[in-house]
Every structure is written in structure tokens, then in C-alpha cells.
JSON list of C-alpha atoms in Angstrom, two decimals:
[
{"chain": "A", "resi": 1297, "resn": "MET", "atom": "CA", "xyz": [-3.31, 2.48, 1.56]},
{"chain": "A", "resi": 1298, "resn": "SER", "atom": "CA", "xyz": [-0.77, 3.99, 3.89]},
{"chain": "A", "resi": 1299, "resn": "ILE", "atom": "CA", "xyz": [1.81, 6.74, 3.93]},
{"chain": "A", "resi": 1300, "resn": "ARG", "atom": "CA", "xyz": [5.34, 5.86, 4.93]},
{"chain": "A", "resi": 1301, "resn": "THR", "atom": "CA", "xyz": [6.31, 7.63, 8.13]},
{"chain": "A", "resi": 1302, "resn": "TYR", "atom": "CA", "xyz": [9.73, 8.96, 9.02]},
{"chain": "A", "resi": 1303, "resn": "ALA", "atom": "CA", "xyz": [11.54, 10.17, 12.10]},
{"chain": "A", "resi": 1304, "resn": "VAL", "atom": "CA", "xyz": [14.12, 12.94, 11.91]},
{"chain": "A", "resi": 1305, "resn": "ASN", "atom": "CA", "xyz": [17.40, 12.41, 13.74]},
{"chain": "A", "resi": 1306, "resn": "CYS", "atom": "CA", "xyz": [19.67, 15.13, 15.07]},
{"chain": "A", "resi": 1307, "resn": "ASN", "atom": "CA", "xyz": [21.38, 15.55, 11.70]},
{"chain": "A", "resi": 1308, "resn": "ASP", "atom": "CA", "xyz": [18.03, 16.18, 9.98]},
{"chain": "A", "resi": 1309, "resn": "ALA", "atom": "CA", "xyz": [18.37, 12.94, 8.01]},
{"chain": "A", "resi": 1310, "resn": "TRP", "atom": "CA", "xyz": [15.21, 11.04, 7.15]},
{"chain": "A", "resi": 1311, "resn": "LEU", "atom": "CA", "xyz": [15.04, 7.63, 8.78]},
{"chain": "A", "resi": 1312, "resn": "ASN", "atom": "CA", "xyz": [12.53, 5.06, 7.56]},
{"chain": "A", "resi": 1313, "resn": "THR", "atom": "CA", "xyz": [10.36, 3.74, 10.37]},
{"chain": "A", "resi": 1314, "resn": "GLU", "atom": "CA", "xyz": [7.50, 1.30, 10.49]},
{"chain": "A", "resi": 1315, "resn": "GLY", "atom": "CA", "xyz": [4.53, 3.33, 11.71]},
{"chain": "A", "resi": 1316, "resn": "ASP", "atom": "CA", "xyz": [4.65, 5.98, 14.37]},
{"chain": "A", "resi": 1317, "resn": "ASP", "atom": "CA", "xyz": [7.91, 6.72, 16.12]},
{"chain": "A", "resi": 1318, "resn": "ILE", "atom": "CA", "xyz": [7.96, 7.88, 19.76]},
{"chain": "A", "resi": 1319, "resn": "SER", "atom": "CA", "xyz": [9.98, 10.96, 18.78]},
{"chain": "A", "resi": 1320, "resn": "GLY", "atom": "CA", "xyz": [7.21, 12.04, 16.41]},
{"chain": "A", "resi": 1321, "resn": "SER", "atom": "CA", "xyz": [6.08, 11.01, 12.98]},
{"chain": "A", "resi": 1322, "resn": "TYR", "atom": "CA", "xyz": [6.63, 12.86, 9.76]},
{"chain": "A", "resi": 1323, "resn": "VAL", "atom": "CA", "xyz": [5.67, 12.21, 6.17]},
{"chain": "A", "resi": 1324, "resn": "LYS", "atom": "CA", "xyz": [7.33, 13.44, 3.02]},
{"chain": "A", "resi": 1325, "resn": "TYR", "atom": "CA", "xyz": [5.15, 15.76, 0.97]},
{"chain": "A", "resi": 1326, "resn": "LYS", "atom": "CA", "xyz": [5.68, 13.65, -2.16]},
{"chain": "A", "resi": 1327, "resn": "ASP", "atom": "CA", "xyz": [4.56, 10.46, -0.36]},
{"chain": "A", "resi": 1328, "resn": "HIS", "atom": "CA", "xyz": [1.52, 12.29, 0.99]},
{"chain": "A", "resi": 1329, "resn": "GLN", "atom": "CA", "xyz": [0.60, 13.69, -2.44]},
{"chain": "A", "resi": 1330, "resn": "GLU", "atom": "CA", "xyz": [0.81, 10.24, -4.07]},
{"chain": "A", "resi": 1331, "resn": "VAL", "atom": "CA", "xyz": [-1.62, 8.78, -1.54]},
{"chain": "A", "resi": 1332, "resn": "VAL", "atom": "CA", "xyz": [-3.96, 11.77, -1.79]},
{"chain": "A", "resi": 1333, "resn": "ALA", "atom": "CA", "xyz": [-3.96, 11.51, -5.61]},
{"chain": "A", "resi": 1334, "resn": "ALA", "atom": "CA", "xyz": [-4.80, 7.79, -5.44]},
{"chain": "A", "resi": 1335, "resn": "LEU", "atom": "CA", "xyz": [-7.61, 8.44, -2.96]},
{"chain": "A", "resi": 1336, "resn": "GLU", "atom": "CA", "xyz": [-8.99, 11.29, -5.08]},
{"chain": "A", "resi": 1337, "resn": "ALA", "atom": "CA", "xyz": [-9.00, 9.00, -8.13]},
{"chain": "A", "resi": 1338, "resn": "LYS", "atom": "CA", "xyz": [-10.94, 6.35, -6.19]},
{"chain": "A", "resi": 1339, "resn": "CYS", "atom": "CA", "xyz": [-13.38, 8.98, -4.97]},
{"chain": "A", "resi": 1340, "resn": "ALA", "atom": "CA", "xyz": [-13.93, 10.29, -8.50]},
{"chain": "A", "resi": 1341, "resn": "ALA", "atom": "CA", "xyz": [-14.56, 6.76, -9.81]},
{"chain": "A", "resi": 1342, "resn": "LEU", "atom": "CA", "xyz": [-17.08, 6.11, -7.03]},
{"chain": "A", "resi": 1343, "resn": "ALA", "atom": "CA", "xyz": [-18.81, 9.42, -7.71]},
{"chain": "A", "resi": 1344, "resn": "ALA", "atom": "CA", "xyz": [-19.04, 8.63, -11.43]},
{"chain": "A", "resi": 1345, "resn": "GLU", "atom": "CA", "xyz": [-20.57, 5.22, -10.73]},
{"chain": "A", "resi": 1346, "resn": "ASN", "atom": "CA", "xyz": [-23.07, 6.65, -8.31]},
{"chain": "A", "resi": 1347, "resn": "ALA", "atom": "CA", "xyz": [-24.03, 9.38, -10.78]},
{"chain": "A", "resi": 1348, "resn": "GLY", "atom": "CA", "xyz": [-24.68, 6.61, -13.31]},
{"chain": "A", "resi": 1349, "resn": "ILE", "atom": "CA", "xyz": [-26.91, 4.82, -10.83]},
{"chain": "A", "resi": 1350, "resn": "LYS", "atom": "CA", "xyz": [-28.87, 7.98, -10.10]},
{"chain": "A", "resi": 1351, "resn": "SER", "atom": "CA", "xyz": [-29.34, 8.73, -13.79]},
{"chain": "A", "resi": 1352, "resn": "ALA", "atom": "CA", "xyz": [-30.75, 5.23, -14.36]},
{"chain": "A", "resi": 1353, "resn": "ILE", "atom": "CA", "xyz": [-33.70, 5.95, -12.08]},
{"chain": "A", "resi": 1354, "resn": "PRO", "atom": "CA", "xyz": [-36.41, 7.83, -13.96]},
{"chain": "A", "resi": 1355, "resn": "GLU", "atom": "CA", "xyz": [-38.02, 10.94, -12.53]},
{"chain": "A", "resi": 1356, "resn": "SER", "atom": "CA", "xyz": [-41.28, 10.34, -10.71]},
{"chain": "A", "resi": 1357, "resn": "ARG", "atom": "CA", "xyz": [-44.49, 11.44, -12.41]},
{"chain": "A", "resi": 1358, "resn": "ASP", "atom": "CA", "xyz": [-47.75, 12.80, -11.09]},
{"chain": "A", "resi": 1359, "resn": "ILE", "atom": "CA", "xyz": [-50.32, 10.02, -10.94]},
{"chain": "A", "resi": 1360, "resn": "GLU", "atom": "CA", "xyz": [-54.03, 10.55, -10.61]},
{"chain": "A", "resi": 1361, "resn": "ASP", "atom": "CA", "xyz": [-55.31, 8.61, -7.64]},
{"chain": "A", "resi": 1362, "resn": "ASP", "atom": "CA", "xyz": [-59.04, 9.02, -8.00]},
{"chain": "A", "resi": 1363, "resn": "ASN", "atom": "CA", "xyz": [-59.98, 5.42, -8.75]},
{"chain": "A", "resi": 1364, "resn": "ASP", "atom": "CA", "xyz": [-62.64, 3.45, -6.86]},
{"chain": "A", "resi": 1365, "resn": "ASN", "atom": "CA", "xyz": [-60.37, 0.98, -5.10]},
{"chain": "A", "resi": 1366, "resn": "MET", "atom": "CA", "xyz": [-57.60, 2.77, -3.17]},
{"chain": "A", "resi": 1367, "resn": "ASP", "atom": "CA", "xyz": [-55.94, -0.18, -1.41]},
{"chain": "A", "resi": 1368, "resn": "ASP", "atom": "CA", "xyz": [-52.17, -0.45, -1.83]},
{"chain": "A", "resi": 1369, "resn": "VAL", "atom": "CA", "xyz": [-52.21, -3.55, -4.05]},
{"chain": "A", "resi": 1370, "resn": "SER", "atom": "CA", "xyz": [-54.60, -2.10, -6.60]},
{"chain": "A", "resi": 1371, "resn": "LEU", "atom": "CA", "xyz": [-52.66, 1.17, -6.65]},
{"chain": "A", "resi": 1372, "resn": "ALA", "atom": "CA", "xyz": [-49.46, -0.72, -7.37]},
{"chain": "A", "resi": 1373, "resn": "GLU", "atom": "CA", "xyz": [-51.17, -2.66, -10.14]},
{"chain": "A", "resi": 1374, "resn": "ASP", "atom": "CA", "xyz": [-52.89, 0.40, -11.57]},
{"chain": "A", "resi": 1375, "resn": "PHE", "atom": "CA", "xyz": [-49.74, 2.46, -11.66]},
{"chain": "A", "resi": 1376, "resn": "GLY", "atom": "CA", "xyz": [-47.48, -0.34, -12.90]},
{"chain": "A", "resi": 1377, "resn": "PHE", "atom": "CA", "xyz": [-45.33, -0.17, -9.78]},
{"chain": "A", "resi": 1378, "resn": "ASN", "atom": "CA", "xyz": [-43.84, -3.63, -10.18]},
{"chain": "A", "resi": 1379, "resn": "HIS", "atom": "CA", "xyz": [-43.06, -3.00, -13.83]},
{"chain": "A", "resi": 1380, "resn": "ALA", "atom": "CA", "xyz": [-41.40, 0.31, -12.95]},
{"chain": "A", "resi": 1381, "resn": "ILE", "atom": "CA", "xyz": [-39.23, -1.27, -10.26]},
{"chain": "A", "resi": 1382, "resn": "GLU", "atom": "CA", "xyz": [-38.11, -4.03, -12.63]},
{"chain": "A", "resi": 1383, "resn": "ARG", "atom": "CA", "xyz": [-37.31, -1.45, -15.31]},
{"chain": "A", "resi": 1384, "resn": "MET", "atom": "CA", "xyz": [-35.20, 0.56, -12.85]},
{"chain": "A", "resi": 1385, "resn": "ARG", "atom": "CA", "xyz": [-33.28, -2.55, -11.81]},
{"chain": "A", "resi": 1386, "resn": "ARG", "atom": "CA", "xyz": [-32.44, -3.35, -15.42]},
{"chain": "A", "resi": 1387, "resn": "GLN", "atom": "CA", "xyz": [-31.21, 0.19, -16.04]},
{"chain": "A", "resi": 1388, "resn": "ILE", "atom": "CA", "xyz": [-28.84, 0.38, -13.06]},
{"chain": "A", "resi": 1389, "resn": "PRO", "atom": "CA", "xyz": [-25.32, 0.00, -14.49]},
{"chain": "A", "resi": 1390, "resn": "GLU", "atom": "CA", "xyz": [-22.63, -2.33, -13.20]},
{"chain": "A", "resi": 1391, "resn": "THR", "atom": "CA", "xyz": [-20.60, -0.78, -10.37]},
{"chain": "A", "resi": 1392, "resn": "PRO", "atom": "CA", "xyz": [-17.16, -2.45, -10.28]},
{"chain": "A", "resi": 1393, "resn": "THR", "atom": "CA", "xyz": [-15.47, 0.42, -8.44]},
{"chain": "A", "resi": 1394, "resn": "THR", "atom": "CA", "xyz": [-18.15, 0.53, -5.76]},
{"chain": "A", "resi": 1395, "resn": "ASP", "atom": "CA", "xyz": [-18.11, -3.27, -5.50]},
{"chain": "A", "resi": 1396, "resn": "ALA", "atom": "CA", "xyz": [-14.31, -3.26, -5.10]},
{"chain": "A", "resi": 1397, "resn": "PHE", "atom": "CA", "xyz": [-14.50, -0.47, -2.52]},
{"chain": "A", "resi": 1398, "resn": "LEU", "atom": "CA", "xyz": [-17.11, -2.34, -0.48]},
{"chain": "A", "resi": 1399, "resn": "ALA", "atom": "CA", "xyz": [-15.14, -5.60, -0.77]},
{"chain": "A", "resi": 1400, "resn": "GLU", "atom": "CA", "xyz": [-12.11, -3.80, 0.65]},
{"chain": "A", "resi": 1401, "resn": "VAL", "atom": "CA", "xyz": [-14.18, -2.37, 3.51]},
{"chain": "A", "resi": 1402, "resn": "ARG", "atom": "CA", "xyz": [-15.45, -5.87, 4.34]},
{"chain": "A", "resi": 1403, "resn": "ALA", "atom": "CA", "xyz": [-11.93, -7.30, 4.14]},
{"chain": "A", "resi": 1404, "resn": "GLN", "atom": "CA", "xyz": [-10.59, -4.58, 6.44]},
{"chain": "A", "resi": 1405, "resn": "GLY", "atom": "CA", "xyz": [-13.18, -5.63, 9.01]},
{"chain": "A", "resi": 1406, "resn": "VAL", "atom": "CA", "xyz": [-11.91, -9.20, 8.76]},
{"chain": "A", "resi": 1407, "resn": "ASP", "atom": "CA", "xyz": [-8.31, -7.91, 8.99]},
{"chain": "A", "resi": 1408, "resn": "ALA", "atom": "CA", "xyz": [-9.19, -6.26, 12.30]},
{"chain": "A", "resi": 1409, "resn": "ALA", "atom": "CA", "xyz": [-10.66, -9.55, 13.53]},
{"chain": "A", "resi": 1410, "resn": "ILE", "atom": "CA", "xyz": [-7.50, -11.38, 12.43]},
{"chain": "A", "resi": 1411, "resn": "GLU", "atom": "CA", "xyz": [-5.26, -9.05, 14.43]},
{"chain": "A", "resi": 1412, "resn": "ALA", "atom": "CA", "xyz": [-7.50, -9.39, 17.48]},
{"chain": "A", "resi": 1413, "resn": "ALA", "atom": "CA", "xyz": [-7.52, -13.20, 17.11]},
{"chain": "A", "resi": 1414, "resn": "LYS", "atom": "CA", "xyz": [-3.73, -13.34, 16.74]},
{"chain": "A", "resi": 1415, "resn": "ASN", "atom": "CA", "xyz": [-3.24, -11.30, 19.91]},
{"chain": "A", "resi": 1416, "resn": "LEU", "atom": "CA", "xyz": [-5.81, -13.38, 21.79]},
{"chain": "A", "resi": 1417, "resn": "VAL", "atom": "CA", "xyz": [-4.20, -16.70, 20.78]},
{"chain": "A", "resi": 1418, "resn": "ALA", "atom": "CA", "xyz": [-0.72, -15.48, 21.72]},
{"chain": "A", "resi": 1419, "resn": "GLN", "atom": "CA", "xyz": [-1.91, -14.18, 25.10]},
{"chain": "A", "resi": 1420, "resn": "GLU", "atom": "CA", "xyz": [-4.09, -17.17, 25.94]},
{"chain": "A", "resi": 1421, "resn": "TYR", "atom": "CA", "xyz": [-1.30, -19.67, 25.31]},
{"chain": "A", "resi": 1422, "resn": "GLU", "atom": "CA", "xyz": [1.43, -17.35, 26.66]},
{"chain": "A", "resi": 1423, "resn": "TYR", "atom": "CA", "xyz": [3.44, -16.95, 23.48]},
{"chain": "A", "resi": 1424, "resn": "LYS", "atom": "CA", "xyz": [5.35, -13.79, 22.65]},
{"chain": "A", "resi": 1425, "resn": "ASP", "atom": "CA", "xyz": [3.43, -13.50, 19.36]},
{"chain": "A", "resi": 1426, "resn": "PHE", "atom": "CA", "xyz": [1.18, -15.40, 16.96]},
{"chain": "A", "resi": 1427, "resn": "LYS", "atom": "CA", "xyz": [4.08, -16.69, 14.84]},
{"chain": "A", "resi": 1428, "resn": "ALA", "atom": "CA", "xyz": [5.49, -18.46, 17.88]},
{"chain": "A", "resi": 1429, "resn": "ALA", "atom": "CA", "xyz": [2.10, -20.07, 18.48]},
{"chain": "A", "resi": 1430, "resn": "GLN", "atom": "CA", "xyz": [1.95, -21.15, 14.82]},
{"chain": "A", "resi": 1431, "resn": "SER", "atom": "CA", "xyz": [5.37, -22.77, 14.97]},
{"chain": "A", "resi": 1432, "resn": "ASP", "atom": "CA", "xyz": [4.42, -24.79, 18.07]},
{"chain": "A", "resi": 1433, "resn": "CYS", "atom": "CA", "xyz": [1.24, -26.24, 16.53]},
{"chain": "A", "resi": 1434, "resn": "CYS", "atom": "CA", "xyz": [3.06, -29.32, 15.22]},
{"chain": "A", "resi": 1435, "resn": "MET", "atom": "CA", "xyz": [3.94, -30.25, 18.82]},
{"chain": "A", "resi": 1436, "resn": "TYR", "atom": "CA", "xyz": [0.27, -30.22, 19.91]},
{"chain": "A", "resi": 1437, "resn": "PRO", "atom": "CA", "xyz": [-1.81, -31.79, 17.10]},
{"chain": "A", "resi": 1438, "resn": "GLY", "atom": "CA", "xyz": [-5.51, -31.83, 17.84]},
{"chain": "A", "resi": 1439, "resn": "SER", "atom": "CA", "xyz": [-5.23, -29.21, 20.59]},
{"chain": "A", "resi": 1440, "resn": "ASP", "atom": "CA", "xyz": [-7.35, -26.09, 20.97]},
{"chain": "A", "resi": 1441, "resn": "LEU", "atom": "CA", "xyz": [-4.24, -24.11, 20.02]},
{"chain": "A", "resi": 1442, "resn": "VAL", "atom": "CA", "xyz": [-4.13, -25.78, 16.60]},
{"chain": "A", "resi": 1443, "resn": "GLY", "atom": "CA", "xyz": [-7.84, -25.13, 16.05]},
{"chain": "A", "resi": 1444, "resn": "LYS", "atom": "CA", "xyz": [-7.53, -21.46, 16.94]},
{"chain": "A", "resi": 1445, "resn": "VAL", "atom": "CA", "xyz": [-4.44, -20.99, 14.77]},
{"chain": "A", "resi": 1446, "resn": "GLU", "atom": "CA", "xyz": [-6.17, -22.72, 11.84]},
{"chain": "A", "resi": 1447, "resn": "MET", "atom": "CA", "xyz": [-9.27, -20.56, 12.27]},
{"chain": "A", "resi": 1448, "resn": "THR", "atom": "CA", "xyz": [-7.12, -17.43, 12.25]},
{"chain": "A", "resi": 1449, "resn": "GLU", "atom": "CA", "xyz": [-5.34, -18.64, 9.10]},
{"chain": "A", "resi": 1450, "resn": "TRP", "atom": "CA", "xyz": [-8.75, -19.32, 7.52]},
{"chain": "A", "resi": 1451, "resn": "LEU", "atom": "CA", "xyz": [-9.73, -15.72, 8.26]},
{"chain": "A", "resi": 1452, "resn": "VAL", "atom": "CA", "xyz": [-6.68, -14.55, 6.29]},
{"chain": "A", "resi": 1453, "resn": "ASP", "atom": "CA", "xyz": [-7.90, -16.60, 3.30]},
{"chain": "A", "resi": 1454, "resn": "PHE", "atom": "CA", "xyz": [-11.43, -15.30, 3.81]},
{"chain": "A", "resi": 1455, "resn": "ALA", "atom": "CA", "xyz": [-10.22, -11.67, 3.71]},
{"chain": "A", "resi": 1456, "resn": "ALA", "atom": "CA", "xyz": [-8.39, -12.43, 0.45]},
{"chain": "A", "resi": 1457, "resn": "GLN", "atom": "CA", "xyz": [-11.60, -13.92, -1.01]},
{"chain": "A", "resi": 1458, "resn": "LEU", "atom": "CA", "xyz": [-13.53, -10.81, -0.01]},
{"chain": "A", "resi": 1459, "resn": "ARG", "atom": "CA", "xyz": [-10.99, -8.61, -1.76]},
{"chain": "A", "resi": 1460, "resn": "LYS", "atom": "CA", "xyz": [-11.47, -10.68, -4.93]},
{"chain": "A", "resi": 1461, "resn": "GLY", "atom": "CA", "xyz": [-15.22, -10.12, -4.69]},
{"chain": "A", "resi": 1462, "resn": "GLY", "atom": "CA", "xyz": [-16.26, -13.51, -3.31]},
{"chain": "A", "resi": 1463, "resn": "ASN", "atom": "CA", "xyz": [-18.49, -14.38, -0.32]},
{"chain": "A", "resi": 1464, "resn": "GLN", "atom": "CA", "xyz": [-20.50, -11.18, -0.43]}
]
């Protein structure tokens, strides 16, 4: 999620720019509010899911521990610990918003690796950018360049799979 940035020229006209401009970056209030509203909605959905998870876990109870055998295994058996844990697991609701949020976080990590790999490939093989390296791959089949470009392209697919909820 990003907010479109603008630069203001001498006539106070808004100019669309990609990212930060050296003369300073500005955002329109409306653009900012739309992004804030979307982020607040995501936050509220995450909070609701997490409240559901917390409510699924029963309150702890006082347990008398004055039996003859006080080793951990017998305590767990006596108090039904394993049964209680299994019951809690069954009561925890599905968390699609949290799962989607975490998938996006994972994918953003892969996105950062992709950008680093693209820059590294371009620098190592002395291309102006990654696209130039990609276009030259057909001239060097079987080279290290092709392998590195293919691995970077695979990372793009992997990030897309993460966003869909796969490979967790």
C-alpha cells in the first residue's frame, strides 16, 4: 500500500511523480486519508480475529496439587493437560485476515530479496539494469547469468505464491 507523491512546481500545480522528488515530496490529503482508512480497516479486522482467538482460550482454574506423585508427567495426566490443550486448539477460530497479513509480510521479505538480486545481477554482469540482463540471456544459454536471472524470476513467482497463502 502506498500513497502517491507529488511535487509542486512554481505555479503551484500538482505534478505526479514516482516516489520522492528531490524538490520535496507532498501527498494530497484525500490520498492520505484513503490509505489511512484502508490500514485502519485492516487493523480492526486483525484485532477482531485476535480477540476471537483470546476468547477461545478458557480461563485457568485453581488446581489442587497435593497428590502423592508430583512429577510433571503425572501432574499433566492428573489435571488433563493434554485434553485441555487439544480442546483449546479446536476452539481457536480460523484467522483469514491474520493469515493474509502474515502472507503479505513474508512476500514483502521476498520482494526485498528480489530487488537486491536484480541489482546484484545487473552490477555483476555490468548491465544498466536487470531488464537489460534478462534480454541478453538468450545470447548466453547455460551461463551463470541465465541461472541467476531464472532464480530471480522464480523468486517473483514465489512471492506471488506466498501472497496466495501457499508455501507457508
